[in-house]
CSV table of C-alpha atoms in Angstrom, one decimal:
chain,number,residue,atom,x,y,z
A,1,ARG,CA,112.9,2.3,8.5
A,2,SER,CA,110.1,1.8,11.1
A,3,PHE,CA,107.6,1.6,7.9
A,4,PHE,CA,109.5,-1.6,6.5
A,5,ASN,CA,109.6,-3.1,10.1
A,6,ASN,CA,105.5,-3.1,9.9
A,7,VAL,CA,104.9,-4.3,6.8
A,8,LYS,CA,104.6,-8.0,5.6
A,9,TYR,CA,106.0,-9.0,2.5
A,10,GLU,CA,107.5,-12.1,0.4
A,11,ARG,CA,109.6,-11.6,-2.3
A,12,ASN,CA,108.9,-13.3,-5.7
A,13,LEU,CA,105.0,-13.9,-5.2
A,14,ASN,CA,104.7,-15.2,-8.8
A,15,ASN,CA,107.8,-17.1,-9.3
A,16,GLU,CA,108.8,-14.2,-11.5
A,17,PHE,CA,112.1,-12.2,-11.1
A,18,THR,CA,110.6,-8.9,-10.6
A,19,LEU,CA,112.9,-6.1,-11.4
A,20,ILE,CA,112.0,-2.6,-10.2
A,21,TYR,CA,112.4,0.8,-11.0
A,22,PRO,CA,110.2,3.7,-9.0
A,23,GLY,CA,110.8,7.3,-10.6
A,24,THR,CA,110.9,9.2,-13.5
A,25,LEU,CA,110.9,7.7,-16.5
A,26,GLY,CA,113.0,8.9,-19.5
A,27,ARG,CA,115.9,8.4,-21.8
A,28,SER,CA,118.6,9.2,-19.1
A,29,ARG,CA,117.1,6.0,-16.8
A,30,CYS,CA,117.9,3.6,-20.0
A,31,ILE,CA,114.1,2.7,-19.5
A,32,LYS,CA,114.1,1.5,-23.0
A,33,GLU,CA,117.5,-0.8,-22.9
A,34,ILE,CA,116.0,-2.4,-19.9
A,35,ILE,CA,112.9,-3.4,-21.5
A,36,GLN,CA,114.8,-4.4,-24.7
A,37,SER,CA,117.0,-6.8,-22.4
A,38,LEU,CA,113.8,-8.4,-21.0
A,39,PRO,CA,113.2,-11.1,-23.9
A,40,LEU,CA,116.8,-11.7,-23.4
A,41,ILE,CA,116.5,-12.9,-19.7
A,42,ASN,CA,116.6,-16.8,-19.3
A,43,VAL,CA,114.2,-16.8,-16.2
A,44,PRO,CA,110.7,-15.6,-16.1
A,45,VAL,CA,110.9,-12.0,-15.5
A,46,LYS,CA,108.7,-8.9,-14.9
A,47,PHE,CA,109.7,-5.3,-15.1
A,48,CYS,CA,107.7,-3.2,-12.6
A,49,ILE,CA,108.2,0.4,-13.6
A,50,ILE,CA,106.4,3.1,-11.3
A,51,GLY,CA,106.2,6.9,-12.2
A,52,GLY,CA,105.6,9.4,-14.9
A,53,TRP,CA,107.2,9.7,-18.5
A,54,ASN,CA,109.0,13.1,-19.0
A,55,ASP,CA,108.7,12.5,-22.5
A,56,VAL,CA,105.4,10.9,-24.3
A,57,LEU,CA,107.2,10.0,-27.7
A,58,TYR,CA,109.8,8.1,-25.4
A,59,ARG,CA,106.8,6.2,-23.4
A,60,ASP,CA,105.5,5.2,-26.9
A,61,GLU,CA,109.0,4.0,-28.1
A,62,CYS,CA,109.0,1.9,-25.1
A,63,MET,CA,105.6,0.4,-25.7
A,64,LYS,CA,106.3,-0.8,-28.7
A,65,GLU,CA,109.6,-3.0,-27.8
A,66,SER,CA,108.9,-6.6,-27.5
A,67,GLY,CA,110.0,-6.7,-24.1
A,68,TRP,CA,106.9,-4.5,-23.2
A,69,LYS,CA,104.8,-7.7,-22.7
A,70,TYR,CA,107.1,-8.3,-19.6
A,71,VAL,CA,106.2,-4.7,-18.0
A,72,SER,CA,103.9,-4.1,-15.1
A,73,TYR,CA,103.5,0.0,-15.6
A,74,LEU,CA,102.1,1.7,-12.5
A,75,PRO,CA,101.7,5.5,-12.4
A,76,TYR,CA,102.7,7.7,-9.6
A,77,MET,CA,101.3,6.3,-6.4
A,78,PRO,CA,101.9,7.2,-2.9
A,79,ALA,CA,105.3,6.6,-1.0
A,80,ASP,CA,103.9,3.7,1.2
A,81,GLN,CA,102.6,1.8,-1.7
A,82,VAL,CA,105.7,2.2,-3.4
A,83,TYR,CA,107.7,0.8,-0.7
A,84,ILE,CA,105.4,-2.3,-0.8
A,85,LYS,CA,106.8,-3.0,-4.4
A,86,LEU,CA,109.8,-2.5,-3.6
A,87,LEU,CA,109.7,-5.3,-0.5
A,88,GLN,CA,108.1,-7.5,-3.1
A,89,ALA,CA,110.9,-7.1,-5.9
A,90,ASP,CA,113.9,-9.3,-6.1
A,91,LEU,CA,116.4,-6.3,-7.8
A,92,GLY,CA,115.8,-2.8,-8.2
A,93,LEU,CA,117.3,-1.0,-11.1
A,94,GLN,CA,119.3,2.5,-11.0
A,95,ILE,CA,120.9,1.9,-15.0
A,96,LEU,CA,121.6,5.3,-16.3
A,97,TYR,CA,123.4,6.9,-19.2
A,98,ASP,CA,126.8,8.2,-18.0
A,99,ASN,CA,126.3,12.1,-17.9
A,100,ILE,CA,127.3,15.0,-15.4
A,101,ASP,CA,123.5,14.7,-14.0
A,102,ASN,CA,124.1,11.2,-13.1
A,103,ARG,CA,127.6,11.3,-11.7
A,104,GLY,CA,126.8,12.0,-8.1
A,105,PRO,CA,127.6,9.6,-5.3
A,106,TYR,CA,124.4,9.3,-3.1
A,107,PRO,CA,121.5,8.6,-5.4
A,108,MET,CA,118.6,8.5,-3.5
A,109,LYS,CA,116.8,5.4,-5.4
A,110,VAL,CA,119.7,3.2,-4.1
A,111,PHE,CA,119.1,4.4,-0.3
A,112,GLU,CA,115.4,3.5,-1.0
A,113,TYR,CA,116.5,0.1,-2.2
A,114,LEU,CA,119.1,-0.7,0.6
A,115,ALA,CA,116.2,0.2,3.2
A,116,SER,CA,114.0,-2.3,1.8
A,117,SER,CA,116.9,-4.9,1.8
A,118,LEU,CA,116.6,-5.3,-1.9
A,119,PRO,CA,119.9,-5.8,-4.0
A,120,ILE,CA,120.4,-3.7,-6.5
A,121,LEU,CA,122.0,-3.3,-10.2
A,122,ILE,CA,123.4,0.2,-10.8
A,123,THR,CA,125.8,2.0,-13.5
A,124,ASN,CA,129.3,1.2,-12.7
A,125,GLN,CA,130.5,4.6,-11.8
A,126,LYS,CA,133.4,5.2,-9.7
A,127,SER,CA,131.7,7.6,-7.4
A,128,LYS,CA,129.1,4.9,-6.7
A,129,ARG,CA,132.0,2.4,-6.2
A,130,SER,CA,133.3,4.5,-3.4
A,131,THR,CA,129.8,4.8,-1.6
A,132,PHE,CA,128.6,1.4,-2.0
A,133,GLY,CA,131.6,-0.8,-2.6
A,134,SER,CA,130.4,-4.5,-2.6
A,135,TYR,CA,127.0,-3.9,-1.3
A,136,VAL,CA,125.5,-3.5,-4.9
A,137,ASN,CA,125.8,-5.3,-8.0
A,138,TYR,CA,127.7,-3.1,-10.7
A,139,LEU,CA,126.9,-3.0,-14.8
A,140,ASP,CA,129.9,-1.9,-17.0
A,141,GLY,CA,127.8,-0.7,-20.3
A,142,ASN,CA,124.0,0.0,-20.8
A,143,THR,CA,123.4,-2.0,-23.9
A,144,PRO,CA,120.5,-4.5,-23.6
A,145,GLU,CA,122.9,-7.3,-23.9
A,146,LYS,CA,124.8,-6.3,-21.2
A,147,ILE,CA,121.6,-5.9,-19.0
A,148,ALA,CA,120.5,-9.3,-19.9
A,149,LYS,CA,123.8,-10.9,-19.4
A,150,LYS,CA,124.0,-9.2,-15.5
A,151,ILE,CA,120.6,-10.0,-14.7
A,152,ASN,CA,121.2,-13.5,-15.7
A,153,GLU,CA,123.8,-13.8,-13.5
A,154,LEU,CA,121.9,-12.3,-10.7
A,155,ALA,CA,118.6,-13.9,-11.0
A,156,ASN,CA,120.6,-17.2,-11.0
A,157,ASN,CA,122.4,-16.7,-7.6
A,158,LYS,CA,119.4,-16.0,-5.2
A,159,GLU,CA,121.5,-16.7,-2.2
A,160,LYS,CA,123.9,-14.1,-3.1
A,161,LEU,CA,121.2,-11.5,-3.5
A,162,LYS,CA,119.6,-12.7,-0.3
A,163,LYS,CA,122.5,-12.0,1.6
A,164,GLN,CA,123.5,-9.1,-0.7
A,165,GLY,CA,120.3,-7.5,0.6
A,166,ALA,CA,120.5,-8.3,4.4
A,167,ALA,CA,123.9,-6.7,4.1
A,168,GLY,CA,122.8,-3.8,2.2
A,169,LEU,CA,120.1,-3.2,5.1
A,170,GLN,CA,122.8,-3.4,8.0
A,171,LEU,CA,124.9,-0.7,5.4
A,172,PHE,CA,122.0,1.7,5.4
A,173,GLU,CA,120.7,1.4,8.7
A,174,ASN,CA,124.7,1.5,10.3
A,175,LYS,CA,126.0,4.5,7.7
A,176,PHE,CA,123.2,5.9,6.2
A,177,SER,CA,120.2,6.3,8.4
A,178,TRP,CA,119.1,9.4,10.9
A,179,GLU,CA,117.7,6.7,13.2
């Protein structure tokens, strides 16, 4: 947490609603579905993805999507640079296919989002609800249409997101931090 205290930042630098996903880029992370949702979002949007692709054919599929023009792709970078990007984003994404590997109650990415007071949209799974409650936003389904609908709803309620980000930081500091 001390890193975040020492960094000056401002969200929404370009008047775009900035979505972010840092990590391994693959099919189980619904990256393609998110990219397909971008043209359906009714506010100026940018999707910042940071990391390496675990499948070059999947990468090529994603890059061919019409929504790719809204993507800012950055390869792996040092953690402190990733954290600065988190501080500049408007919404952290953790949208996953429902499979056994994705059902754990404690996804590390969500903790990074909470620590940076970043509002979060995650796949609606019982294990996540019992861990994070109302501190995050839940997505039922992972179709491009459902993703866009939920992002539109959140992008048009920035006051809710601001409060949720602050509350998420408090949750992280009081329940999940070792400090």
